[in-house]
mmCIF file of C-alpha atoms in Angstrom:
data_model
loop_
_atom_site.group_PDB
_atom_site.id
_atom_site.type_symbol
_atom_site.label_atom_id
_atom_site.label_comp_id
_atom_site.label_asym_id
_atom_site.label_seq_id
_atom_site.Cartn_x
_atom_site.Cartn_y
_atom_site.Cartn_z
ATOM 1 C CA MET A 1 13.419 -40.596 -13.428
ATOM 2 C CA THR A 2 13.788 -40.060 -9.746
ATOM 3 C CA LEU A 3 11.320 -40.884 -7.047
ATOM 4 C CA LEU A 4 10.955 -38.911 -3.941
ATOM 5 C CA THR A 5 8.756 -39.701 -1.075
ATOM 6 C CA CYS A 6 6.607 -36.920 0.382
ATOM 7 C CA THR A 7 7.098 -36.192 4.044
ATOM 8 C CA LEU A 8 3.158 -35.667 4.714
ATOM 9 C CA CYS A 9 1.360 -38.227 2.381
ATOM 10 C CA LYS A 10 4.340 -40.813 2.441
ATOM 11 C CA LYS A 11 3.636 -41.656 -0.997
ATOM 12 C CA GLU A 12 6.541 -41.837 -3.454
ATOM 13 C CA LYS A 13 6.057 -39.687 -6.547
ATOM 14 C CA PRO A 14 8.151 -38.580 -9.554
ATOM 15 C CA GLU A 15 10.664 -35.587 -8.438
ATOM 16 C CA ASN A 16 8.531 -33.390 -10.928
ATOM 17 C CA ASP A 17 5.541 -33.577 -8.594
ATOM 18 C CA PHE A 18 7.894 -31.743 -6.251
ATOM 19 C CA THR A 19 8.242 -27.965 -6.398
ATOM 20 C CA VAL A 20 12.064 -26.709 -6.935
ATOM 21 C CA VAL A 21 13.873 -25.188 -3.995
ATOM 22 C CA PRO A 22 16.766 -23.205 -5.772
ATOM 23 C CA SER A 23 18.600 -22.619 -2.392
ATOM 24 C CA SER A 24 18.099 -26.269 -1.461
ATOM 25 C CA LYS A 25 20.824 -28.610 -1.790
ATOM 26 C CA GLY A 26 19.327 -32.114 -0.400
ATOM 27 C CA ARG A 27 16.317 -33.944 -2.186
ATOM 28 C CA ASN A 28 17.756 -32.589 -5.861
ATOM 29 C CA GLY A 29 16.829 -29.175 -4.784
ATOM 30 C CA ARG A 30 13.132 -29.866 -4.420
ATOM 31 C CA HIS A 31 10.645 -29.226 -1.336
ATOM 32 C CA SER A 32 9.804 -32.289 0.759
ATOM 33 C CA HIS A 33 6.089 -31.924 0.242
ATOM 34 C CA CYS A 34 4.305 -32.660 -3.116
ATOM 35 C CA ARG A 35 2.377 -30.001 -4.701
ATOM 36 C CA PRO A 36 -0.952 -30.993 -3.298
ATOM 37 C CA CYS A 37 0.165 -31.610 0.088
ATOM 38 C CA ARG A 38 2.262 -28.353 0.124
ATOM 39 C CA VAL A 39 -0.820 -26.499 -0.997
ATOM 40 C CA GLU A 40 -2.896 -27.725 1.468
ATOM 41 C CA TYR A 41 0.106 -27.085 4.239
ATOM 42 C CA GLU A 42 0.156 -23.594 3.145
ATOM 43 C CA ARG A 43 -3.650 -22.921 3.342
ATOM 44 C CA GLN A 44 -3.934 -24.409 6.848
ATOM 45 C CA TYR A 45 -0.898 -22.342 7.933
ATOM 46 C CA ARG A 46 -2.441 -19.340 6.604
ATOM 47 C CA LYS A 47 -5.878 -20.375 8.601
ATOM 48 C CA ARG A 48 -3.743 -20.837 11.837
ATOM 49 C CA HIS A 49 -1.696 -17.839 11.528
ATOM 50 C CA PRO A 50 -3.533 -15.008 9.800
ATOM 51 C CA ASP A 51 -1.612 -12.336 11.643
ATOM 52 C CA VAL A 52 1.746 -13.616 10.649
ATOM 53 C CA VAL A 53 0.616 -13.999 6.814
ATOM 54 C CA LYS A 54 -0.586 -10.490 6.884
ATOM 55 C CA GLN A 55 2.495 -8.987 8.602
ATOM 56 C CA THR A 56 4.662 -10.964 5.904
ATOM 57 C CA LYS A 57 2.707 -9.890 2.968
ATOM 58 C CA ARG A 58 2.891 -6.313 4.286
ATOM 59 C CA GLY A 59 6.532 -6.494 4.780
ATOM 60 C CA THR A 60 7.035 -8.272 1.183
ATOM 61 C CA HIS A 61 4.843 -5.192 -0.421
ATOM 62 C CA TYR A 62 7.040 -2.705 1.164
ATOM 63 C CA ARG A 63 10.288 -4.189 -0.020
ATOM 64 C CA ALA A 64 8.979 -4.910 -3.481
ATOM 65 C CA THR A 65 7.388 -1.497 -3.994
ATOM 66 C CA CYS A 66 9.480 1.069 -2.055
ATOM 67 C CA GLY A 67 12.568 -0.788 -1.263
ATOM 68 C CA ILE A 68 11.921 -0.664 2.482
ATOM 69 C CA THR A 69 11.525 -3.321 5.301
ATOM 70 C CA LEU A 70 8.639 -3.306 7.608
ATOM 71 C CA GLY A 71 10.840 -2.372 10.510
ATOM 72 C CA GLU A 72 11.850 1.132 8.374
ATOM 73 C CA TYR A 73 7.954 1.676 7.676
ATOM 74 C CA GLU A 74 7.412 1.289 11.309
ATOM 75 C CA LYS A 75 10.227 3.748 12.137
ATOM 76 C CA LEU A 76 8.923 6.125 9.681
ATOM 77 C CA LYS A 77 5.473 5.784 11.335
ATOM 78 C CA THR A 78 6.967 6.914 14.735
ATOM 79 C CA LEU A 79 8.675 10.016 13.571
ATOM 80 C CA CYS A 80 5.165 11.637 13.197
ATOM 81 C CA LEU A 81 3.681 9.816 15.904
ATOM 82 C CA GLY A 82 1.569 7.564 13.475
ATOM 83 C CA GLY A 83 0.082 10.641 11.884
ATOM 84 C CA CYS A 84 0.061 12.018 8.205
ATOM 85 C CA TRP A 85 3.319 14.188 7.258
ATOM 86 C CA ILE A 86 1.316 16.806 5.507
ATOM 87 C CA CYS A 87 -2.006 17.365 7.438
ATOM 88 C CA LYS A 88 -0.724 15.809 11.009
ATOM 89 C CA ARG A 89 -4.194 13.931 11.471
ATOM 90 C CA PRO A 90 -3.388 11.069 14.058
ATOM 91 C CA GLY A 91 -4.836 7.932 14.692
ATOM 92 C CA ILE A 92 -5.327 7.093 10.688
ATOM 93 C CA THR A 93 -7.039 3.734 10.758
ATOM 94 C CA ARG A 94 -6.543 2.831 6.732
ATOM 95 C CA GLY A 95 -2.704 3.144 7.218
ATOM 96 C CA LEU A 96 -0.515 5.486 5.745
ATOM 97 C CA ASN A 97 0.909 5.642 2.094
ATOM 98 C CA ILE A 98 4.387 5.810 1.342
ATOM 99 C CA ASP A 99 5.018 9.013 -0.684
ATOM 100 C CA HIS A 100 7.882 8.899 -3.141
ATOM 101 C CA ASN A 101 9.087 11.426 -5.607
ATOM 102 C CA HIS A 102 8.092 10.148 -9.227
ATOM 103 C CA LYS A 103 11.207 11.341 -10.650
ATOM 104 C CA THR A 104 13.853 9.959 -8.300
ATOM 105 C CA GLY A 105 11.888 7.091 -6.802
ATOM 106 C CA LEU A 106 13.132 8.300 -3.332
ATOM 107 C CA ILE A 107 10.835 8.255 -0.287
ATOM 108 C CA ARG A 108 9.641 11.607 1.006
ATOM 109 C CA GLY A 109 7.405 10.501 3.899
ATOM 110 C CA LEU A 110 4.182 8.787 5.161
ATOM 111 C CA ILE A 111 1.001 10.431 4.237
ATOM 112 C CA CYS A 112 -2.896 9.782 4.382
ATOM 113 C CA HIS A 113 -4.947 8.680 1.638
ATOM 114 C CA GLN A 114 -6.384 11.958 0.995
ATOM 115 C CA CYS A 115 -3.095 13.683 0.984
ATOM 116 C CA ASN A 116 -1.688 11.348 -1.409
ATOM 117 C CA ARG A 117 -4.698 11.800 -3.588
ATOM 118 C CA GLY A 118 -4.015 15.574 -3.386
ATOM 119 C CA LEU A 119 -0.665 15.484 -4.352
ATOM 120 C CA ARG A 120 -1.347 13.175 -7.054
ATOM 121 C CA TRP A 121 -4.148 15.246 -8.600
ATOM 122 C CA PHE A 122 -1.728 18.311 -8.466
ATOM 123 C CA ARG A 123 0.962 16.288 -10.392
ATOM 124 C CA ASP A 124 3.123 16.673 -7.317
ATOM 125 C CA ASN A 125 3.681 20.324 -8.531
ATOM 126 C CA PRO A 126 4.586 22.789 -5.821
ATOM 127 C CA ALA A 127 3.747 26.039 -7.722
ATOM 128 C CA ASP A 128 -0.186 24.575 -8.565
ATOM 129 C CA LEU A 129 -0.362 23.747 -4.657
ATOM 130 C CA ARG A 130 0.786 27.002 -3.867
ATOM 131 C CA ALA A 131 -1.658 28.699 -6.240
ATOM 132 C CA ALA A 132 -4.494 26.311 -4.947
ATOM 133 C CA ALA A 133 -3.763 27.363 -1.462
ATOM 134 C CA GLU A 134 -3.706 31.095 -2.196
ATOM 135 C CA TYR A 135 -7.198 30.389 -4.247
ATOM 136 C CA LEU A 136 -8.704 28.835 -1.215
ATOM 137 C CA GLU A 137 -7.540 31.718 0.896
ATOM 138 C CA THR A 138 -8.397 34.772 -1.476
ATOM 139 C CA SER A 139 -11.676 33.192 -3.192
ATOM 140 C CA ASP A 140 -14.288 34.754 -0.866
ATOM 141 C CA GLN A 141 -13.012 38.068 -0.972
ATOM 142 C CA LEU A 142 -12.610 37.815 -4.936
ATOM 143 C CA MET A 143 -16.127 36.636 -5.167
ATOM 144 C CA ALA A 144 -17.462 39.373 -2.728
ATOM 145 C CA ALA A 145 -15.681 42.182 -4.868
ATOM 146 C CA ALA A 146 -16.780 40.670 -8.187
ATOM 147 C CA LEU A 147 -20.572 40.659 -7.175
ATOM 148 C CA SER A 148 -20.605 43.765 -5.398
ATOM 149 C CA THR A 149 -21.476 45.393 -8.612
ATOM 150 C CA ASP A 150 -24.880 45.049 -10.207
ATOM 151 C CA VAL A 151 -24.569 41.276 -11.894
ATOM 152 C CA ILE A 152 -27.642 39.862 -13.179
ATOM 153 C CA GLY A 153 -28.586 36.981 -11.437
ATOM 154 C CA ALA A 154 -27.107 37.691 -8.148
ATOM 155 C CA HIS A 155 -24.610 35.001 -6.533
ATOM 156 C CA GLN A 156 -26.315 32.305 -4.738
ATOM 157 C CA PRO A 157 -24.693 30.071 -2.287
ATOM 158 C CA VAL A 158 -24.478 26.388 -3.771
ATOM 159 C CA GLY A 159 -27.420 24.590 -2.744
ATOM 160 C CA GLU A 160 -29.890 27.456 -2.355
ATOM 161 C CA SER A 161 -32.610 28.238 -4.756
ATOM 162 C CA HIS A 162 -33.309 31.769 -5.953
ATOM 163 C CA VAL A 163 -36.660 32.909 -4.963
#
């Protein structure tokens, strides 16, 4: 069994107490800090550099889930001046979702949370979205025409009581 010395606590420990670093050729491919020291070191680093850690996590998330870098995300964001590509609302504070085609996996753009949910509820079906838009544009006239005849229990706007 090989013993290694931790560069932080200076204690000699078995090499199994040091995590493996596949790309490292020195120290038998192990970290220079033992596991307990490494955990503490990383905890302190996260505490001292929260913004760096947050950006790194964002970059890792974008790369793992969408296959793009943080720089590519920021470039896409500038294309629509930081706003949603559908509703064009600027200054979205929650962040923009990376919208993608669920069949091909290709990125379509950056959209706000509400537009993203809307697309999901309409199952990314353009025909359903067009039908919903037509409904919104014509429903008032359809209701007025339907209720202009004698109908039992005349139409009441939602929230008003029948007196």
